[in-house]
Amino acid sequence: MKRITNLIALCVLVTFGATAQISTPAPSPAGSVSSTVGLTDINIDYFRPGVKDRQIFGTGDEYLEQYGEVWRTGANAGTMISFSTDVKVAGQDVKAGEYQIVSIPGESEWQIMLLSEPIGGNESAYNDSLAVVKTKVKSSKTAAPVERMTFQISDISADNTSANIHFAWANASWKVPIEVSFHESVMKDIAAKTQVNPQNYVAAANYYLNSGENLEQALEWMNKYLSIGENSGQFWHVHTKAQILAKLGKKKEAIATAQDSMAKAKAFEQGDFGYIKRNEDLIASLK
């Protein structure tokens, strides 16, 4: 009986100890940023050290991180970046997967490396053979001091084919370019899926319209789609057809199609969703 009583008391103490722990903020809290560029998911997981009234980058004992020395580029286990597809980083081919970002700070130029095997916080384990990317980038001064180290995926291009890895901490900032490719993948998808689902005609036609791939084929797909059931009443898709005709240089047909789209938009009880103005602008551009 005494043994059972002692066991119960021990369980109570363990449970109390587990629930009575004090939660305090981490000195270098975890951070994460993700974005989709084209068809590529990019994710950065890192730990965010603070300046805390220290001198961060320089040469000498008074500086936290030394110029010319390998740095994990973050706190704790460092910074990891992942890509869901093959990409180019600073013009260098990188396979889909996860990599550690390490760097060598400099006053006006940094060296940035992506490692295929992480070294965590052990900078002394760095070896050039681990680097799948090694590039030099210009460093600029931030407009204002940045207290917490920050990564962003910035400057995503209008055509969704490029972006930058953007670092900022203390008074230092740099960017590394990323390029993605999705055209071949989309073309394969279009070839397969327009054969099995007429709803895909619209997505395929829009992609061809925006990429200038094969406008005659895009027009054929739109004609097929609009001929199905009551699809011809979908003035937003009729407008797409007008845009394709305009790009093909078929001005008269484009104007007539835009006028048809506009008439249907005006008659739609739930509103025109801005397509009256879009059609007016398209017609004006063709006269």
Short mmCIF file of N, CA and C in Angstrom, two decimals, residues 80-237:
data_model
loop_
_atom_site.label_atom_id
_atom_site.label_comp_id
_atom_site.label_asym_id
_atom_site.label_seq_id
_atom_site.Cartn_x
_atom_site.Cartn_y
_atom_site.Cartn_z
N MET A 80 16.88 27.63 -43.16
CA MET A 80 16.65 26.62 -44.20
C MET A 80 15.70 27.19 -45.26
N ILE A 81 15.99 26.88 -46.52
CA ILE A 81 15.12 27.29 -47.62
C ILE A 81 14.77 26.06 -48.44
N SER A 82 13.52 25.98 -48.89
CA SER A 82 13.10 24.83 -49.70
C SER A 82 12.41 25.30 -50.97
N PHE A 83 12.55 24.48 -52.01
CA PHE A 83 11.92 24.73 -53.31
C PHE A 83 11.16 23.48 -53.72
N SER A 84 9.93 23.65 -54.19
CA SER A 84 9.12 22.48 -54.57
C SER A 84 9.45 21.99 -55.98
N THR A 85 10.14 22.80 -56.77
CA THR A 85 10.57 22.40 -58.11
C THR A 85 12.03 22.82 -58.31
N ASP A 86 12.62 22.38 -59.38
CA ASP A 86 13.96 22.84 -59.74
C ASP A 86 13.91 24.34 -60.03
N VAL A 87 14.95 25.07 -59.62
CA VAL A 87 15.01 26.52 -59.83
C VAL A 87 16.44 26.91 -60.20
N LYS A 88 16.62 28.19 -60.47
CA LYS A 88 17.96 28.77 -60.58
C LYS A 88 18.11 29.79 -59.45
N VAL A 89 19.21 29.73 -58.73
CA VAL A 89 19.52 30.70 -57.69
C VAL A 89 20.82 31.39 -58.10
N ALA A 90 20.74 32.70 -58.29
CA ALA A 90 21.90 33.47 -58.79
C ALA A 90 22.44 32.86 -60.07
N GLY A 91 21.52 32.38 -60.92
CA GLY A 91 21.90 31.82 -62.21
C GLY A 91 22.41 30.39 -62.16
N GLN A 92 22.44 29.79 -60.97
CA GLN A 92 22.97 28.44 -60.81
C GLN A 92 21.82 27.44 -60.59
N ASP A 93 21.90 26.29 -61.25
CA ASP A 93 20.83 25.28 -61.16
C ASP A 93 20.76 24.68 -59.76
N VAL A 94 19.53 24.62 -59.24
CA VAL A 94 19.29 24.03 -57.92
C VAL A 94 18.11 23.07 -58.04
N LYS A 95 18.29 21.85 -57.59
CA LYS A 95 17.24 20.85 -57.63
C LYS A 95 16.19 21.13 -56.55
N ALA A 96 14.97 20.66 -56.78
CA ALA A 96 13.93 20.75 -55.76
C ALA A 96 14.44 20.11 -54.47
N GLY A 97 14.15 20.74 -53.33
CA GLY A 97 14.62 20.18 -52.06
C GLY A 97 14.86 21.28 -51.04
N GLU A 98 15.52 20.92 -49.95
CA GLU A 98 15.77 21.85 -48.85
C GLU A 98 17.27 22.07 -48.68
N TYR A 99 17.63 23.33 -48.39
CA TYR A 99 19.04 23.71 -48.29
C TYR A 99 19.22 24.68 -47.12
N GLN A 100 20.43 24.69 -46.57
CA GLN A 100 20.74 25.68 -45.54
C GLN A 100 21.42 26.88 -46.18
N ILE A 101 20.99 28.07 -45.78
CA ILE A 101 21.63 29.30 -46.23
C ILE A 101 22.73 29.68 -45.24
N VAL A 102 23.96 29.79 -45.71
CA VAL A 102 25.05 30.33 -44.90
C VAL A 102 25.70 31.46 -45.68
N SER A 103 26.46 32.27 -44.98
CA SER A 103 27.02 33.45 -45.65
C SER A 103 28.37 33.83 -45.05
N ILE A 104 29.08 34.66 -45.78
CA ILE A 104 30.29 35.30 -45.28
C ILE A 104 30.07 36.81 -45.42
N PRO A 105 29.79 37.50 -44.32
CA PRO A 105 29.52 38.94 -44.39
C PRO A 105 30.74 39.74 -44.84
N GLY A 106 30.46 40.88 -45.46
CA GLY A 106 31.50 41.82 -45.84
C GLY A 106 30.95 43.23 -45.77
N GLU A 107 31.80 44.20 -45.82
CA GLU A 107 31.36 45.59 -45.68
C GLU A 107 30.45 46.01 -46.83
N SER A 108 30.82 45.66 -48.05
CA SER A 108 30.01 46.05 -49.21
C SER A 108 29.62 44.86 -50.08
N GLU A 109 30.14 43.68 -49.76
CA GLU A 109 29.86 42.49 -50.55
C GLU A 109 29.81 41.27 -49.62
N TRP A 110 28.77 40.46 -49.81
CA TRP A 110 28.64 39.22 -49.04
C TRP A 110 28.77 38.04 -49.99
N GLN A 111 29.23 36.91 -49.43
CA GLN A 111 29.19 35.65 -50.17
C GLN A 111 28.06 34.81 -49.57
N ILE A 112 27.19 34.32 -50.45
CA ILE A 112 26.03 33.54 -50.02
C ILE A 112 26.17 32.12 -50.56
N MET A 113 25.93 31.14 -49.68
CA MET A 113 26.01 29.73 -50.08
C MET A 113 24.74 29.00 -49.69
N LEU A 114 24.32 28.07 -50.54
CA LEU A 114 23.25 27.13 -50.22
C LEU A 114 23.89 25.76 -50.07
N LEU A 115 23.67 25.14 -48.90
CA LEU A 115 24.31 23.86 -48.59
C LEU A 115 23.33 22.71 -48.77
N SER A 116 23.81 21.65 -49.41
CA SER A 116 22.97 20.47 -49.62
C SER A 116 22.83 19.65 -48.35
N GLU A 117 23.81 19.75 -47.45
CA GLU A 117 23.75 19.08 -46.15
C GLU A 117 23.89 20.15 -45.07
N PRO A 118 22.89 20.27 -44.18
CA PRO A 118 22.94 21.33 -43.17
C PRO A 118 24.05 21.12 -42.14
N ILE A 119 24.62 22.22 -41.70
CA ILE A 119 25.63 22.17 -40.63
C ILE A 119 25.07 22.77 -39.35
N GLY A 120 23.79 23.18 -39.37
CA GLY A 120 23.17 23.75 -38.19
C GLY A 120 23.91 25.00 -37.74
N GLY A 121 24.19 25.05 -36.44
CA GLY A 121 24.89 26.21 -35.90
C GLY A 121 26.39 26.02 -35.82
N ASN A 122 26.90 24.94 -36.41
CA ASN A 122 28.34 24.64 -36.34
C ASN A 122 29.06 25.19 -37.57
N GLU A 123 29.37 26.47 -37.54
CA GLU A 123 30.01 27.10 -38.69
C GLU A 123 31.35 26.47 -39.05
N SER A 124 32.04 25.91 -38.06
CA SER A 124 33.35 25.31 -38.33
C SER A 124 33.24 24.06 -39.20
N ALA A 125 32.02 23.51 -39.34
CA ALA A 125 31.81 22.32 -40.18
C ALA A 125 31.62 22.69 -41.65
N TYR A 126 31.63 23.99 -41.96
CA TYR A 126 31.42 24.39 -43.36
C TYR A 126 32.55 23.89 -44.25
N ASN A 127 32.14 23.41 -45.43
CA ASN A 127 33.10 22.96 -46.44
C ASN A 127 32.54 23.35 -47.81
N ASP A 128 33.39 23.87 -48.66
CA ASP A 128 32.95 24.30 -50.00
C ASP A 128 32.24 23.19 -50.76
N SER A 129 32.59 21.94 -50.48
CA SER A 129 31.99 20.82 -51.22
C SER A 129 30.50 20.66 -50.91
N LEU A 130 30.03 21.26 -49.82
CA LEU A 130 28.61 21.18 -49.45
C LEU A 130 27.77 22.20 -50.21
N ALA A 131 28.41 23.18 -50.82
CA ALA A 131 27.68 24.30 -51.43
C ALA A 131 27.21 23.96 -52.84
N VAL A 132 25.90 23.98 -53.05
CA VAL A 132 25.35 23.81 -54.40
C VAL A 132 25.24 25.16 -55.09
N VAL A 133 25.23 26.22 -54.29
CA VAL A 133 25.27 27.60 -54.81
C VAL A 133 26.31 28.37 -54.01
N LYS A 134 27.11 29.12 -54.72
CA LYS A 134 28.09 30.01 -54.09
C LYS A 134 28.13 31.26 -54.94
N THR A 135 27.70 32.39 -54.36
CA THR A 135 27.62 33.61 -55.16
C THR A 135 27.96 34.82 -54.31
N LYS A 136 28.42 35.88 -54.96
CA LYS A 136 28.70 37.13 -54.26
C LYS A 136 27.62 38.15 -54.62
N VAL A 137 27.15 38.87 -53.60
CA VAL A 137 26.12 39.88 -53.82
C VAL A 137 26.53 41.19 -53.15
N LYS A 138 26.07 42.28 -53.71
CA LYS A 138 26.33 43.58 -53.11
C LYS A 138 25.46 43.76 -51.86
N SER A 139 26.05 44.30 -50.83
CA SER A 139 25.32 44.62 -49.61
C SER A 139 25.05 46.12 -49.57
N SER A 140 23.85 46.47 -49.16
CA SER A 140 23.50 47.89 -49.04
C SER A 140 23.07 48.20 -47.62
N LYS A 141 23.14 49.46 -47.25
CA LYS A 141 22.70 49.86 -45.92
C LYS A 141 21.18 50.02 -45.90
N THR A 142 20.56 49.55 -44.84
CA THR A 142 19.12 49.69 -44.70
C THR A 142 18.76 51.16 -44.45
N ALA A 143 17.55 51.54 -44.84
CA ALA A 143 17.11 52.92 -44.64
C ALA A 143 17.02 53.25 -43.16
N ALA A 144 16.68 52.25 -42.35
CA ALA A 144 16.62 52.40 -40.90
C ALA A 144 17.10 51.09 -40.28
N PRO A 145 17.61 51.13 -39.06
CA PRO A 145 18.08 49.89 -38.43
C PRO A 145 16.97 48.84 -38.33
N VAL A 146 17.31 47.59 -38.59
CA VAL A 146 16.35 46.48 -38.50
C VAL A 146 16.67 45.69 -37.24
N GLU A 147 15.80 45.75 -36.25
CA GLU A 147 16.08 45.11 -34.96
C GLU A 147 16.14 43.59 -35.07
N ARG A 148 15.12 42.98 -35.67
CA ARG A 148 15.07 41.52 -35.80
C ARG A 148 15.47 41.09 -37.21
N MET A 149 16.37 40.13 -37.30
CA MET A 149 16.77 39.62 -38.61
C MET A 149 15.53 39.18 -39.39
N THR A 150 15.48 39.55 -40.66
CA THR A 150 14.29 39.32 -41.47
C THR A 150 14.65 38.77 -42.84
N PHE A 151 13.91 37.74 -43.25
CA PHE A 151 13.97 37.24 -44.62
C PHE A 151 12.63 37.51 -45.29
N GLN A 152 12.67 37.86 -46.56
CA GLN A 152 11.47 38.00 -47.38
C GLN A 152 11.70 37.34 -48.74
N ILE A 153 10.59 36.97 -49.37
CA ILE A 153 10.63 36.58 -50.78
C ILE A 153 10.00 37.75 -51.52
N SER A 154 10.83 38.58 -52.13
CA SER A 154 10.38 39.88 -52.62
C SER A 154 10.51 40.00 -54.14
N ASP A 155 9.98 41.11 -54.64
CA ASP A 155 10.18 41.49 -56.05
C ASP A 155 9.73 40.42 -57.03
N ILE A 156 8.58 39.78 -56.76
CA ILE A 156 8.07 38.77 -57.69
C ILE A 156 7.69 39.47 -58.99
N SER A 157 8.21 38.98 -60.09
CA SER A 157 8.02 39.64 -61.39
C SER A 157 6.59 39.51 -61.89
N ALA A 158 6.21 40.41 -62.80
CA ALA A 158 4.85 40.41 -63.34
C ALA A 158 4.52 39.11 -64.06
N ASP A 159 5.53 38.50 -64.68
CA ASP A 159 5.29 37.24 -65.40
C ASP A 159 5.50 36.01 -64.53
N ASN A 160 5.70 36.23 -63.23
CA ASN A 160 5.79 35.13 -62.25
C ASN A 160 6.96 34.19 -62.49
N THR A 161 8.05 34.68 -63.06
CA THR A 161 9.19 33.81 -63.35
C THR A 161 10.42 34.11 -62.49
N SER A 162 10.35 35.14 -61.66
CA SER A 162 11.53 35.46 -60.85
C SER A 162 11.13 36.18 -59.56
N ALA A 163 12.05 36.15 -58.60
CA ALA A 163 11.85 36.82 -57.32
C ALA A 163 13.23 36.96 -56.68
N ASN A 164 13.26 37.53 -55.47
CA ASN A 164 14.52 37.67 -54.74
C ASN A 164 14.39 37.09 -53.34
N ILE A 165 15.46 36.44 -52.87
CA ILE A 165 15.61 36.17 -51.44
C ILE A 165 16.17 37.46 -50.85
N HIS A 166 15.45 38.06 -49.90
CA HIS A 166 15.83 39.38 -49.39
C HIS A 166 16.13 39.28 -47.89
N PHE A 167 17.36 39.61 -47.52
CA PHE A 167 17.82 39.57 -46.13
C PHE A 167 18.01 40.98 -45.61
N ALA A 168 17.64 41.22 -44.34
CA ALA A 168 17.92 42.50 -43.70
C ALA A 168 18.10 42.29 -42.20
N TRP A 169 19.16 42.86 -41.66
CA TRP A 169 19.38 42.85 -40.21
C TRP A 169 20.37 43.95 -39.86
N ALA A 170 20.11 44.59 -38.72
CA ALA A 170 20.93 45.71 -38.27
C ALA A 170 20.93 46.78 -39.37
N ASN A 171 22.06 47.03 -39.98
CA ASN A 171 22.10 48.03 -41.06
C ASN A 171 22.49 47.40 -42.40
N ALA A 172 22.43 46.07 -42.49
CA ALA A 172 22.85 45.37 -43.72
C ALA A 172 21.67 44.73 -44.44
N SER A 173 21.71 44.80 -45.76
CA SER A 173 20.64 44.21 -46.58
C SER A 173 21.24 43.69 -47.88
N TRP A 174 20.73 42.54 -48.35
CA TRP A 174 21.16 42.01 -49.65
C TRP A 174 20.06 41.18 -50.26
N LYS A 175 20.18 40.94 -51.55
CA LYS A 175 19.20 40.14 -52.29
C LYS A 175 19.92 39.13 -53.17
N VAL A 176 19.31 37.95 -53.29
CA VAL A 176 19.80 36.92 -54.21
C VAL A 176 18.65 36.56 -55.15
N PRO A 177 18.86 36.60 -56.47
CA PRO A 177 17.77 36.33 -57.41
C PRO A 177 17.45 34.84 -57.55
N ILE A 178 16.15 34.57 -57.72
CA ILE A 178 15.65 33.22 -57.99
C ILE A 178 14.90 33.27 -59.31
N GLU A 179 15.10 32.26 -60.14
CA GLU A 179 14.34 32.13 -61.39
C GLU A 179 13.63 30.78 -61.39
N VAL A 180 12.37 30.79 -61.84
CA VAL A 180 11.60 29.55 -61.94
C VAL A 180 11.14 29.38 -63.38
N SER A 181 10.83 28.14 -63.74
CA SER A 181 10.34 27.84 -65.08
C SER A 181 9.11 26.95 -64.97
N PHE A 182 8.06 27.34 -65.67
CA PHE A 182 6.84 26.53 -65.61
C PHE A 182 6.21 26.29 -66.98
N HIS A 183 6.75 26.91 -68.01
CA HIS A 183 6.12 26.85 -69.33
C HIS A 183 5.98 25.41 -69.83
N GLU A 184 7.04 24.65 -69.74
CA GLU A 184 7.01 23.26 -70.23
C GLU A 184 5.97 22.44 -69.47
N SER A 185 5.92 22.65 -68.15
CA SER A 185 4.95 21.91 -67.33
C SER A 185 3.52 22.27 -67.70
N VAL A 186 3.27 23.57 -67.89
CA VAL A 186 1.92 24.01 -68.27
C VAL A 186 1.53 23.46 -69.63
N MET A 187 2.46 23.47 -70.57
CA MET A 187 2.16 22.96 -71.91
C MET A 187 1.79 21.48 -71.88
N LYS A 188 2.50 20.71 -71.07
CA LYS A 188 2.17 19.28 -70.93
C LYS A 188 0.79 19.11 -70.32
N ASP A 189 0.48 19.93 -69.32
CA ASP A 189 -0.82 19.88 -68.65
C ASP A 189 -1.94 20.21 -69.64
N ILE A 190 -1.72 21.24 -70.43
CA ILE A 190 -2.71 21.65 -71.43
C ILE A 190 -2.95 20.53 -72.43
N ALA A 191 -1.87 19.94 -72.93
CA ALA A 191 -2.00 18.87 -73.92
C ALA A 191 -2.81 17.70 -73.39
N ALA A 192 -2.63 17.39 -72.11
CA ALA A 192 -3.33 16.25 -71.53
C ALA A 192 -4.77 16.59 -71.14
N LYS A 193 -4.97 17.75 -70.53
CA LYS A 193 -6.27 18.01 -69.89
C LYS A 193 -7.31 18.66 -70.79
N THR A 194 -6.89 19.28 -71.89
CA THR A 194 -7.91 19.80 -72.81
C THR A 194 -8.57 18.66 -73.58
N GLN A 195 -7.98 17.48 -73.53
CA GLN A 195 -8.55 16.32 -74.21
C GLN A 195 -9.68 15.69 -73.41
N VAL A 196 -9.70 15.94 -72.09
CA VAL A 196 -10.66 15.22 -71.23
C VAL A 196 -11.72 16.12 -70.61
N ASN A 197 -11.51 17.43 -70.60
CA ASN A 197 -12.47 18.32 -69.94
C ASN A 197 -12.57 19.65 -70.68
N PRO A 198 -13.72 19.91 -71.33
CA PRO A 198 -13.89 21.16 -72.08
C PRO A 198 -13.74 22.41 -71.21
N GLN A 199 -13.95 22.28 -69.88
CA GLN A 199 -13.79 23.44 -69.00
C GLN A 199 -12.35 23.96 -69.03
N ASN A 200 -11.43 23.09 -69.40
CA ASN A 200 -10.02 23.50 -69.45
C ASN A 200 -9.68 24.33 -70.68
N TYR A 201 -10.61 24.41 -71.64
CA TYR A 201 -10.36 25.23 -72.83
C TYR A 201 -10.07 26.69 -72.44
N VAL A 202 -10.82 27.18 -71.45
CA VAL A 202 -10.68 28.59 -71.06
C VAL A 202 -9.30 28.85 -70.44
N ALA A 203 -8.90 27.99 -69.49
CA ALA A 203 -7.59 28.17 -68.86
C ALA A 203 -6.47 28.08 -69.89
N ALA A 204 -6.60 27.13 -70.81
CA ALA A 204 -5.58 26.96 -71.85
C ALA A 204 -5.53 28.18 -72.77
N ALA A 205 -6.70 28.66 -73.17
CA ALA A 205 -6.76 29.83 -74.07
C ALA A 205 -6.18 31.06 -73.39
N ASN A 206 -6.49 31.25 -72.11
CA ASN A 206 -5.95 32.40 -71.38
C ASN A 206 -4.43 32.33 -71.27
N TYR A 207 -3.91 31.13 -71.04
CA TYR A 207 -2.45 30.98 -70.94
C TYR A 207 -1.80 31.31 -72.28
N TYR A 208 -2.38 30.81 -73.36
CA TYR A 208 -1.84 31.11 -74.69
C TYR A 208 -1.94 32.60 -75.00
N LEU A 209 -3.06 33.21 -74.60
CA LEU A 209 -3.24 34.65 -74.82
C LEU A 209 -2.14 35.44 -74.11
N ASN A 210 -1.88 35.10 -72.85
CA ASN A 210 -0.91 35.86 -72.06
C ASN A 210 0.53 35.57 -72.46
N SER A 211 0.79 34.35 -72.94
CA SER A 211 2.16 34.00 -73.32
C SER A 211 2.44 34.21 -74.80
N GLY A 212 1.36 34.46 -75.59
CA GLY A 212 1.52 34.62 -77.03
C GLY A 212 1.94 33.33 -77.71
N GLU A 213 1.58 32.20 -77.12
CA GLU A 213 2.06 30.90 -77.60
C GLU A 213 1.52 30.54 -78.97
N ASN A 214 0.20 30.39 -79.09
CA ASN A 214 -0.42 29.99 -80.36
C ASN A 214 -1.84 30.54 -80.35
N LEU A 215 -1.99 31.75 -80.85
CA LEU A 215 -3.26 32.45 -80.72
C LEU A 215 -4.37 31.82 -81.55
N GLU A 216 -4.05 31.23 -82.67
CA GLU A 216 -5.07 30.54 -83.47
C GLU A 216 -5.64 29.36 -82.69
N GLN A 217 -4.78 28.65 -81.99
CA GLN A 217 -5.23 27.53 -81.16
C GLN A 217 -6.08 28.06 -79.99
N ALA A 218 -5.65 29.18 -79.41
CA ALA A 218 -6.41 29.78 -78.31
C ALA A 218 -7.81 30.16 -78.78
N LEU A 219 -7.90 30.72 -79.99
CA LEU A 219 -9.20 31.10 -80.55
C LEU A 219 -10.07 29.87 -80.78
N GLU A 220 -9.46 28.81 -81.26
CA GLU A 220 -10.21 27.57 -81.49
C GLU A 220 -10.78 27.04 -80.18
N TRP A 221 -9.97 27.07 -79.12
CA TRP A 221 -10.46 26.60 -77.82
C TRP A 221 -11.61 27.45 -77.31
N MET A 222 -11.50 28.78 -77.45
CA MET A 222 -12.57 29.65 -76.97
C MET A 222 -13.85 29.42 -77.77
N ASN A 223 -13.72 29.25 -79.06
CA ASN A 223 -14.91 28.97 -79.89
C ASN A 223 -15.57 27.66 -79.47
N LYS A 224 -14.77 26.65 -79.19
CA LYS A 224 -15.32 25.37 -78.75
C LYS A 224 -16.06 25.53 -77.42
N TYR A 225 -15.41 26.25 -76.48
CA TYR A 225 -16.02 26.43 -75.17
C TYR A 225 -17.32 27.21 -75.26
N LEU A 226 -17.32 28.31 -76.00
CA LEU A 226 -18.50 29.17 -76.09
C LEU A 226 -19.65 28.51 -76.85
N SER A 227 -19.35 27.46 -77.60
CA SER A 227 -20.40 26.76 -78.36
C SER A 227 -21.13 25.71 -77.52
N ILE A 228 -20.64 25.47 -76.31
CA ILE A 228 -21.23 24.44 -75.45
C ILE A 228 -22.35 25.03 -74.61
N GLY A 229 -23.55 24.44 -74.70
CA GLY A 229 -24.67 24.83 -73.86
C GLY A 229 -24.93 26.32 -73.87
N GLU A 230 -24.99 26.92 -72.67
CA GLU A 230 -25.26 28.36 -72.54
C GLU A 230 -23.98 29.16 -72.29
N ASN A 231 -22.85 28.58 -72.60
CA ASN A 231 -21.57 29.26 -72.35
C ASN A 231 -21.44 30.58 -73.11
N SER A 232 -22.14 30.68 -74.24
CA SER A 232 -22.02 31.90 -75.05
C SER A 232 -22.52 33.13 -74.30
N GLY A 233 -23.30 32.92 -73.23
CA GLY A 233 -23.79 34.05 -72.43
C GLY A 233 -22.78 34.54 -71.41
N GLN A 234 -21.68 33.85 -71.26
CA GLN A 234 -20.66 34.23 -70.28
C GLN A 234 -19.80 35.35 -70.88
N PHE A 235 -20.26 36.57 -70.66
CA PHE A 235 -19.66 37.73 -71.34
C PHE A 235 -18.18 37.91 -70.99
N TRP A 236 -17.76 37.44 -69.81
CA TRP A 236 -16.35 37.57 -69.44
C TRP A 236 -15.45 36.70 -70.33
N HIS A 237 -15.99 35.55 -70.74
CA HIS A 237 -15.22 34.69 -71.65
C HIS A 237 -15.34 35.17 -73.11
#
